[in-house]
PDB file of C-alpha atoms and ligand atoms in Angstrom:
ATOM      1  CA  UNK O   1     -26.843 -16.615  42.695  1.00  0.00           C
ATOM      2  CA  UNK O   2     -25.768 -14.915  39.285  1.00  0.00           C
ATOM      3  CA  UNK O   3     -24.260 -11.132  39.506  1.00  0.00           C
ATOM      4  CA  UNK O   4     -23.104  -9.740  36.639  1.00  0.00           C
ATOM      5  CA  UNK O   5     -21.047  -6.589  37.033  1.00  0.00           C
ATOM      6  CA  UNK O   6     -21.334  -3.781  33.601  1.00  0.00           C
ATOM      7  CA  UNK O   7     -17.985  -1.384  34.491  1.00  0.00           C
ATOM      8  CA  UNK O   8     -15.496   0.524  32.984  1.00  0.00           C
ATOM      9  CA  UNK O   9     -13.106  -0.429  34.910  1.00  0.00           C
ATOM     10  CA  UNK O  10     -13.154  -4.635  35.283  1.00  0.00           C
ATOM     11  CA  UNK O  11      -9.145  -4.386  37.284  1.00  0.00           C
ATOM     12  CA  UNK O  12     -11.315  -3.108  40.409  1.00  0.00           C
ATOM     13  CA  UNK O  13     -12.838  -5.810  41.125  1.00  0.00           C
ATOM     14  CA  UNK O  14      -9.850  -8.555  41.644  1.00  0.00           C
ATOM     15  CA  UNK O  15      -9.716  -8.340  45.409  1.00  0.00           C
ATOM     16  CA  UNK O  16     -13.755  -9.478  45.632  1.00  0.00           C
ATOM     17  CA  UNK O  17     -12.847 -13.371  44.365  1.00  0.00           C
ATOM     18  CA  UNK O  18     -10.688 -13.235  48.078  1.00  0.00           C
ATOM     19  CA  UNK O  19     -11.923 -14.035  50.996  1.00  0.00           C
ATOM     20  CA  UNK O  20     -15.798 -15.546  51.771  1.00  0.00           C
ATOM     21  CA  UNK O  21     -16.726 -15.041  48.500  1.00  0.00           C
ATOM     22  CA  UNK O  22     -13.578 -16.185  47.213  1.00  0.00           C
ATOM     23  CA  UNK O  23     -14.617 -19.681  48.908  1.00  0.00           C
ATOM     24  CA  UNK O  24     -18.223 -19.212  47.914  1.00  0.00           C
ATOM     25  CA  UNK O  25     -17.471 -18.913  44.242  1.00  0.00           C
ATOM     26  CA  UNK O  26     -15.397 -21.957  44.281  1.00  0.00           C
ATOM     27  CA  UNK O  27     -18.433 -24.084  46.192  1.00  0.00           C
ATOM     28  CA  UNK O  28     -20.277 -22.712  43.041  1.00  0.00           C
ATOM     29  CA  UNK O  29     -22.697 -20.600  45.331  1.00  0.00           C
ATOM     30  CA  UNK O  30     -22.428 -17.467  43.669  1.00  0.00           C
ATOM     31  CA  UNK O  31     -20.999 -16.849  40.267  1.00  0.00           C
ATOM     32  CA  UNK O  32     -19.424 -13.111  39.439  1.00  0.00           C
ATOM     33  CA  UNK O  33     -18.995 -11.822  36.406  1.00  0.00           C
ATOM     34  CA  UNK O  34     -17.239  -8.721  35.026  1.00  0.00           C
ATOM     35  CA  UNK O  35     -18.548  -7.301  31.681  1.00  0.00           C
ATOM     36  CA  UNK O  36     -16.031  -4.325  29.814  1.00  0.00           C
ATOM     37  CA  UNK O  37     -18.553  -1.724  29.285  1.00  0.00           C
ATOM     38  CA  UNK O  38     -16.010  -0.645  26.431  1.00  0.00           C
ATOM     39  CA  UNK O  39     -15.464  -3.863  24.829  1.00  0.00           C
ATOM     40  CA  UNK O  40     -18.995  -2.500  23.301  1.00  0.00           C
ATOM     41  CA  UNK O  41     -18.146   0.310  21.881  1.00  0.00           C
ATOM     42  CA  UNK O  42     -18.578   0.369  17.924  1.00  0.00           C
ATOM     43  CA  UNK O  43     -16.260   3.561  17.736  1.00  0.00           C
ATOM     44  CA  UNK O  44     -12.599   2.695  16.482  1.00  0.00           C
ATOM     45  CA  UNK O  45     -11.260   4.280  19.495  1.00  0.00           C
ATOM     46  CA  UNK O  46     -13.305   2.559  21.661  1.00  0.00           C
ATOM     47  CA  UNK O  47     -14.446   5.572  22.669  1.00  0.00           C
ATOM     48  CA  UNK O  48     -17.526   5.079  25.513  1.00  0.00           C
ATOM     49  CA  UNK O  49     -18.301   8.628  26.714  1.00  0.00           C
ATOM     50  CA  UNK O  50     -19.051  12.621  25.082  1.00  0.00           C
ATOM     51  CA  UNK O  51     -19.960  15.727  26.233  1.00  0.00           C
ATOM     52  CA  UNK O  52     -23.107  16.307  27.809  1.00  0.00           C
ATOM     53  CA  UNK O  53     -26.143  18.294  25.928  1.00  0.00           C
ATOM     54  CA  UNK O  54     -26.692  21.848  27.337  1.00  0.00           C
ATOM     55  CA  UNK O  55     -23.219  21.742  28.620  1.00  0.00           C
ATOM     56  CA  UNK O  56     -21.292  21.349  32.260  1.00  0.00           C
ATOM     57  CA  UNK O  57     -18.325  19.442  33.460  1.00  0.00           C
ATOM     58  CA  UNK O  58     -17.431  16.025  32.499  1.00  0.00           C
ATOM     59  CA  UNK O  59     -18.175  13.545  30.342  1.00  0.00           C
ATOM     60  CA  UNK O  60     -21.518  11.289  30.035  1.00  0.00           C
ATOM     61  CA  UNK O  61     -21.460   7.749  28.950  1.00  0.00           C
ATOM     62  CA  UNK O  62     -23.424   6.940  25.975  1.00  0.00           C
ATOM     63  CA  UNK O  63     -26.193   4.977  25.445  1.00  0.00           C
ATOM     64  CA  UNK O  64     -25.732   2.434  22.922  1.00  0.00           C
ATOM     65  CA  UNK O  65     -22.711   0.817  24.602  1.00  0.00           C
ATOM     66  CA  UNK O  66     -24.420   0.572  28.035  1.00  0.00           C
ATOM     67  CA  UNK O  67     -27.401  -1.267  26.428  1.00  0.00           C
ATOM     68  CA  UNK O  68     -25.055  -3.119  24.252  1.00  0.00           C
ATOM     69  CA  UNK O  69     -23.247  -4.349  27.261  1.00  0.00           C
ATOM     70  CA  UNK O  70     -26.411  -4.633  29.204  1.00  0.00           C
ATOM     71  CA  UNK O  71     -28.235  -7.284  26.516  1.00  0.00           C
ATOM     72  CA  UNK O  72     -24.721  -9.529  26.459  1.00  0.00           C
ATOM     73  CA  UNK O  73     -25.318 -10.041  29.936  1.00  0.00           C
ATOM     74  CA  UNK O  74     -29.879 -10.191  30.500  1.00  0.00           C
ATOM     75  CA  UNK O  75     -31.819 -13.151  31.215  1.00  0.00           C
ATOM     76  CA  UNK O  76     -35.062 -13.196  32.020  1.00  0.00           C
ATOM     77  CA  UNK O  77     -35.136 -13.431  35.768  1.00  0.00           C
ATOM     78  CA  UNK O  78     -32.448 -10.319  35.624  1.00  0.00           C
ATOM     79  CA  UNK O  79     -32.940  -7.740  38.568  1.00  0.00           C
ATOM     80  CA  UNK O  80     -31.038  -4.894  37.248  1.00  0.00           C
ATOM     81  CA  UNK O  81     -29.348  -2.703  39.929  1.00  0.00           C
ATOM     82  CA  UNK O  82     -27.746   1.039  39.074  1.00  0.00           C
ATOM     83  CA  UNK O  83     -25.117   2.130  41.805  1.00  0.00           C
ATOM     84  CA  UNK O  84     -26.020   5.929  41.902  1.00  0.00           C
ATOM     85  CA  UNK O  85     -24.933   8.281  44.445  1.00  0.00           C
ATOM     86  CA  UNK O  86     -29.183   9.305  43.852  1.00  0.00           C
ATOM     87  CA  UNK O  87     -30.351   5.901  44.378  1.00  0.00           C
ATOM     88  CA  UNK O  88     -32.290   4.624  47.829  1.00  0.00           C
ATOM     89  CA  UNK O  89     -29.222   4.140  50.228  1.00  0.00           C
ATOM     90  CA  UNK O  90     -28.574   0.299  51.201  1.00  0.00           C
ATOM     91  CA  UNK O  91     -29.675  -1.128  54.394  1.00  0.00           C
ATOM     92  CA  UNK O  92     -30.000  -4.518  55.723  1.00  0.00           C
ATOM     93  CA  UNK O  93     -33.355  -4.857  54.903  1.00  0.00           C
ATOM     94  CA  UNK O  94     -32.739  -3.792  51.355  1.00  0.00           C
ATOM     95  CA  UNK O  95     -29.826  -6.665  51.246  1.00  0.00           C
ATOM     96  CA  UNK O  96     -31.860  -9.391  52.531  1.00  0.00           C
ATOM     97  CA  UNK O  97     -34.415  -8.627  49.956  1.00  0.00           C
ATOM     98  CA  UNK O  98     -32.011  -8.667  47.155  1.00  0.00           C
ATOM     99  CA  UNK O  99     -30.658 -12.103  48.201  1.00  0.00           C
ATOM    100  CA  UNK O 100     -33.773 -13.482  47.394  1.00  0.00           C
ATOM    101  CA  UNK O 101     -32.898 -12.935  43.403  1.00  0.00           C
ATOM    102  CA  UNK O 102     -31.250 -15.217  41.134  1.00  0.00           C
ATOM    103  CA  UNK O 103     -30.068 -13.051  38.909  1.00  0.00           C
ATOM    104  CA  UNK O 104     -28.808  -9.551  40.231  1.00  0.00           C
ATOM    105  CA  UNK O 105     -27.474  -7.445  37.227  1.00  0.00           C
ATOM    106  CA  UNK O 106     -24.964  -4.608  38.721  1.00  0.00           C
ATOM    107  CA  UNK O 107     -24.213  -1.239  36.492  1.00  0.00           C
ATOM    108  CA  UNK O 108     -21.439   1.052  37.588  1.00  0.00           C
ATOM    109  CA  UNK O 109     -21.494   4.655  36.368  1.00  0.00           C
ATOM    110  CA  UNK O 110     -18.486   6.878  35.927  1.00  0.00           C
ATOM    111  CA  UNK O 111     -17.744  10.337  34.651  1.00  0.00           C
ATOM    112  CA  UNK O 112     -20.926  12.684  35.376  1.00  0.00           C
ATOM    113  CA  UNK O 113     -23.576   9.313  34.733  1.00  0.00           C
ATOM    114  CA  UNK O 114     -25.049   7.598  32.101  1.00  0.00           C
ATOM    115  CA  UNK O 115     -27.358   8.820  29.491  1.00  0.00           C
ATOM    116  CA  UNK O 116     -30.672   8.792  30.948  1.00  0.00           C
ATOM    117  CA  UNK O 117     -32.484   7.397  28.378  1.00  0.00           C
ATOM    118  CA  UNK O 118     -30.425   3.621  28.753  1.00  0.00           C
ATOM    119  CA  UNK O 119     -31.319   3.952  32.499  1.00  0.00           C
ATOM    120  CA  UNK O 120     -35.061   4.590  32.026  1.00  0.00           C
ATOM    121  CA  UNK O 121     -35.472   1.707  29.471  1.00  0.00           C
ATOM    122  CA  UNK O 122     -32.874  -0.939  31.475  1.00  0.00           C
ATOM    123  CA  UNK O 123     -32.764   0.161  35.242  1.00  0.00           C
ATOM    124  CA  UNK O 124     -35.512  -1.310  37.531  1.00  0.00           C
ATOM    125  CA  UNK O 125     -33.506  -0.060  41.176  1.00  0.00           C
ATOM    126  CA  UNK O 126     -31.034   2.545  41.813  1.00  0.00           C
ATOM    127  CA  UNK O 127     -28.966   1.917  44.760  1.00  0.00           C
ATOM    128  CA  UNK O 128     -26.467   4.576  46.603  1.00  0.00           C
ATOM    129  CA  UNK O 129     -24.417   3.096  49.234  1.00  0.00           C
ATOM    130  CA  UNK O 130     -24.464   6.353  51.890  1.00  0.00           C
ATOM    131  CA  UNK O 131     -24.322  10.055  51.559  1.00  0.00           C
ATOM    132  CA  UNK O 132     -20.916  10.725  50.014  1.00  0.00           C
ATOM    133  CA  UNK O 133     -19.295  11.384  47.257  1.00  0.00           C
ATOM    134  CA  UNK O 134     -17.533   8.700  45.669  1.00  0.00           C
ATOM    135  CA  UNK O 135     -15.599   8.237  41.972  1.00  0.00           C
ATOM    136  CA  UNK O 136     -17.622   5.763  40.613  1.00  0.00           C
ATOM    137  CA  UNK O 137     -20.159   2.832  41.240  1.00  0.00           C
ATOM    138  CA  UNK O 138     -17.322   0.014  41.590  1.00  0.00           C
ATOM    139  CA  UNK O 139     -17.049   0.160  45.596  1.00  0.00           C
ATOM    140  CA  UNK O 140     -20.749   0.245  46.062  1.00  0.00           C
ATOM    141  CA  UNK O 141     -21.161  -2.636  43.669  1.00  0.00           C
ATOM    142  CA  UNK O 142     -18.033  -4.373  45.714  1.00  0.00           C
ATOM    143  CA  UNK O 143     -20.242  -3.501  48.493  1.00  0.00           C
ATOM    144  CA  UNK O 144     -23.563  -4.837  47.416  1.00  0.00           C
ATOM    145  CA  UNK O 145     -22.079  -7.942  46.676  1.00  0.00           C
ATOM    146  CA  UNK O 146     -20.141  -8.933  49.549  1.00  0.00           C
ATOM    147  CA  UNK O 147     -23.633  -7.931  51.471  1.00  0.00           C
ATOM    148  CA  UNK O 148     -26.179  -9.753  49.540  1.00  0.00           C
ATOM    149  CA  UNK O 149     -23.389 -13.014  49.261  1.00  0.00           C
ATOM    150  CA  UNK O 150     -23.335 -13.564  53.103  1.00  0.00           C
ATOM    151  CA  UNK O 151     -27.243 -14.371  52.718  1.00  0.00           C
ATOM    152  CA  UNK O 152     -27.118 -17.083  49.940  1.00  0.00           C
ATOM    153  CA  UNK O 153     -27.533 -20.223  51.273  1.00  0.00           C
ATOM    154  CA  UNK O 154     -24.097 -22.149  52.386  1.00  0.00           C
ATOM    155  CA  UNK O 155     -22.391 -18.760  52.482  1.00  0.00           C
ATOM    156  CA  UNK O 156     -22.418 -18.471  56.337  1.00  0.00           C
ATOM    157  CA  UNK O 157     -22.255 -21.040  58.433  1.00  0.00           C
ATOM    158  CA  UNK O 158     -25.942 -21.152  60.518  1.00  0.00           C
ATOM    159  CA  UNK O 159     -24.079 -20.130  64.106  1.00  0.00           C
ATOM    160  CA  UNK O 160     -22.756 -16.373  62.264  1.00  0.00           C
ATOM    161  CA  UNK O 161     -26.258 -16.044  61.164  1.00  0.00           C
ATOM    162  CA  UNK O 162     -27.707 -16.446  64.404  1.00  0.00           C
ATOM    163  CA  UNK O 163     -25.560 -13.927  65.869  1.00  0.00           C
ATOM    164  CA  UNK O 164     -26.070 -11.593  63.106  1.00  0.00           C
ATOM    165  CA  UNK O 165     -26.442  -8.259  65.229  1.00  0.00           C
ATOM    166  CA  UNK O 166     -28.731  -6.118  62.480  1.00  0.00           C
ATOM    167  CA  UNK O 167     -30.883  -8.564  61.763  1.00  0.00           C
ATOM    168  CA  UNK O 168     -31.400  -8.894  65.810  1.00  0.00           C
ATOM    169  CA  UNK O 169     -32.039  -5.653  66.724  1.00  0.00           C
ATOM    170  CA  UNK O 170     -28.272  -4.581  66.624  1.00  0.00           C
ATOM    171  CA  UNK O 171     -27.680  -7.046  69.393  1.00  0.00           C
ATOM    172  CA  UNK O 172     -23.900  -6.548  69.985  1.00  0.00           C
ATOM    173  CA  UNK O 173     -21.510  -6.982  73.013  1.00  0.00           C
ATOM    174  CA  UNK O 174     -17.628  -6.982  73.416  1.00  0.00           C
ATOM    175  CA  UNK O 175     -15.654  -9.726  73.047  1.00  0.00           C
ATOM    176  CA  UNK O 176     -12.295 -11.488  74.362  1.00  0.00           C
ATOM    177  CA  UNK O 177     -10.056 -13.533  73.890  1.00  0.00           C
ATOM    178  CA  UNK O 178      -6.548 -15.196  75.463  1.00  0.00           C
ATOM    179  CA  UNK O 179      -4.399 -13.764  76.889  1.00  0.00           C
ATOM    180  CA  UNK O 180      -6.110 -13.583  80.022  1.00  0.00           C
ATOM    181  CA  UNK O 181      -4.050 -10.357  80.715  1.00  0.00           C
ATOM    182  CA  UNK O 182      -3.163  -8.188  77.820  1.00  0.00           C
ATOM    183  CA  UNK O 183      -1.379  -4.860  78.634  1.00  0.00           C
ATOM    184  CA  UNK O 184      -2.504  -4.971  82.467  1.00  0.00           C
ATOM    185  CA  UNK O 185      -5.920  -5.423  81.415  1.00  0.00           C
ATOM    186  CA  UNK O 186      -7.730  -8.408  82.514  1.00  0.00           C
ATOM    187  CA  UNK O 187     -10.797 -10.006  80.613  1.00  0.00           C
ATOM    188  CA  UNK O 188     -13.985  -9.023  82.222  1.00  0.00           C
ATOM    189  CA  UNK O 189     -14.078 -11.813  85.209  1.00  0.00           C
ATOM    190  CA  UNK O 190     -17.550 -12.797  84.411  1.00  0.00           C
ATOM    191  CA  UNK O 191     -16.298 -14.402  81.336  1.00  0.00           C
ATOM    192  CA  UNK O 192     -13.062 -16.280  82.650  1.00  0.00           C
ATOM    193  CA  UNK O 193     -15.219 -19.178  84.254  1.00  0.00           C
ATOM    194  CA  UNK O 194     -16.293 -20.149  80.344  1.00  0.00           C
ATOM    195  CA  UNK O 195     -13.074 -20.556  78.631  1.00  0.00           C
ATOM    196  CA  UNK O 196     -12.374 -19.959  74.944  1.00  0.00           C
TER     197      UNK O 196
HETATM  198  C1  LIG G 201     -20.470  10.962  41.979  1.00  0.00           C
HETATM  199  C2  LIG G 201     -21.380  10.047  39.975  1.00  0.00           C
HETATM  200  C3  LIG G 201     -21.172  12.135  41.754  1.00  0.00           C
HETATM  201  C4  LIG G 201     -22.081  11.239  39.758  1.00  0.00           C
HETATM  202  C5  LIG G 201     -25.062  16.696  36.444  1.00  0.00           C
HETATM  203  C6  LIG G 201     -26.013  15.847  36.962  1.00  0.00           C
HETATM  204  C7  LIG G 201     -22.669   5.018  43.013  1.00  0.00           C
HETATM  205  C8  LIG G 201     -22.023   6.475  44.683  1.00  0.00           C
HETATM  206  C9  LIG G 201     -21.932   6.145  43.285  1.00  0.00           C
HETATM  207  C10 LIG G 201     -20.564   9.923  41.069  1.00  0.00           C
HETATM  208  C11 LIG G 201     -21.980  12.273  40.652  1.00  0.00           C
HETATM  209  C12 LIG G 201     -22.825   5.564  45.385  1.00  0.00           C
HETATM  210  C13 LIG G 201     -24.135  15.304  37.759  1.00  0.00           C
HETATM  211  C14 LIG G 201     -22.535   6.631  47.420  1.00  0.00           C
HETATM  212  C15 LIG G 201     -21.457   7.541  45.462  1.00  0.00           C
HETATM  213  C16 LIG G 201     -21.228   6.829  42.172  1.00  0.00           C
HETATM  214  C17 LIG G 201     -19.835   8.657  41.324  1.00  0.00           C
HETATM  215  C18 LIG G 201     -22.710  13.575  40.458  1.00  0.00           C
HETATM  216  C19 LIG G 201     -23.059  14.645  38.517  1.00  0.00           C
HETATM  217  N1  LIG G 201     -23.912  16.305  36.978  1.00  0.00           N
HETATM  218  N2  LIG G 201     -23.089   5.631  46.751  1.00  0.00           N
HETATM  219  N3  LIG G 201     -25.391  15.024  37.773  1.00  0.00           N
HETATM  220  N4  LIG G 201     -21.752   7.562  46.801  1.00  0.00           N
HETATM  221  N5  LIG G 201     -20.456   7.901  42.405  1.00  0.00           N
HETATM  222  N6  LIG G 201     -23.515  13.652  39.335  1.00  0.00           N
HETATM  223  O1  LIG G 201     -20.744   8.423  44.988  1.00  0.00           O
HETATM  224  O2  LIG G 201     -21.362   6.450  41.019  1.00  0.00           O
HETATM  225  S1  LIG G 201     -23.443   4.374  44.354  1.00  0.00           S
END
């Protein structure tokens, strides 16, 4: 599975090639890639954002460089994804669907949004990860990715998909481990006839 990340702000997303994924991406499951929203910027400054029409706080990001960005990146099996704090909030559900995609196309707003006019002509889902307020779309993408990765085939071994507790009807229970005592506290005797 192809994702292919549009940001502002490409440094954030080192720590995601760790870890599962890390291993995943090297067993050529899942490729990520990180686009520079402002490497597409025309302007000699590389200037990416201006003041929005009929005023207010902050900064919008314009257009042209999003779809710029966003056209280096499209194929034709692209599902493209906007992380908005007004999108449908991710579930499970939502995650298992996505894995199903070959192509998952991720854009990360900043500032006060995007120009809606890019988003109506490139954005087929908007995606909010919970209701709070965060900086920008880069954790939620981080987020959506590390999700929708665990379902690609040869991500997850078959036994941690099994006991995948949303999936079962949030079938969870606590677990243990040695030593048999820790603190004065003994592991629930039930358990201690099947050892670890
Ligand atoms: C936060 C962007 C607030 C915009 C006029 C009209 C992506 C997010 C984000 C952010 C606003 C997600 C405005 C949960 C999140 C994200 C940055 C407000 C200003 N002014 N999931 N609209 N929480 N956050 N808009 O914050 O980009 S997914």
């Amino acid at each position: 599975m192809k994702f292919d990340v549009l940001t502002l702000f490409p440094e954030m997303f080192e720590p995601i090639k760790q870890s599962i994924i890390g291993r995943a991406t090297r067993k050529q499951l899942i490729d990520i890639k990180i686009t520079n929203i402002r490497e597409f910027s025309k302007n000699k400054h590389k200037k990416v954002d201006d003041t929005p029409y009929g005023g207010g706080a902050g900064m919008v990001m314009m257009p042209d460089v999003v779809y710029e960005a966003y056209k280096s990146v499209k194929t034709d099996k692209a599902k493209v994804i906007y992380m908005s704090p007004q999108g449908k909030t991710l579930n499970q559900r939502k995650v298992e669907d996505l894995a199903k995609q070959e192509h998952l196309v991720i854009l990360c707003g900043h500032y006060e949004g995007i120009d809606q006019r890019v988003l109506d002509k490139i954005v087929d889902e908007e995606i909010s990860i919970g209701d709070y307020v965060l900086t920008g779309g880069e954790i939620p993408a981080m987020v959506l990715i590390d999700s929708v990765s665990r379902y690609v085939e040869g991500v997850l071994t078959k036994d941690s998909i099994k006991e995948e507790s949303f999936s079962n009807g949030l079938l969870e229970y606590p677990q243990y481990t040695r030593p048999e005592i820790f603190e004065g506290e003994k592991v629930p005797e039930v358990l201690l006839s099947r050892s670890p």
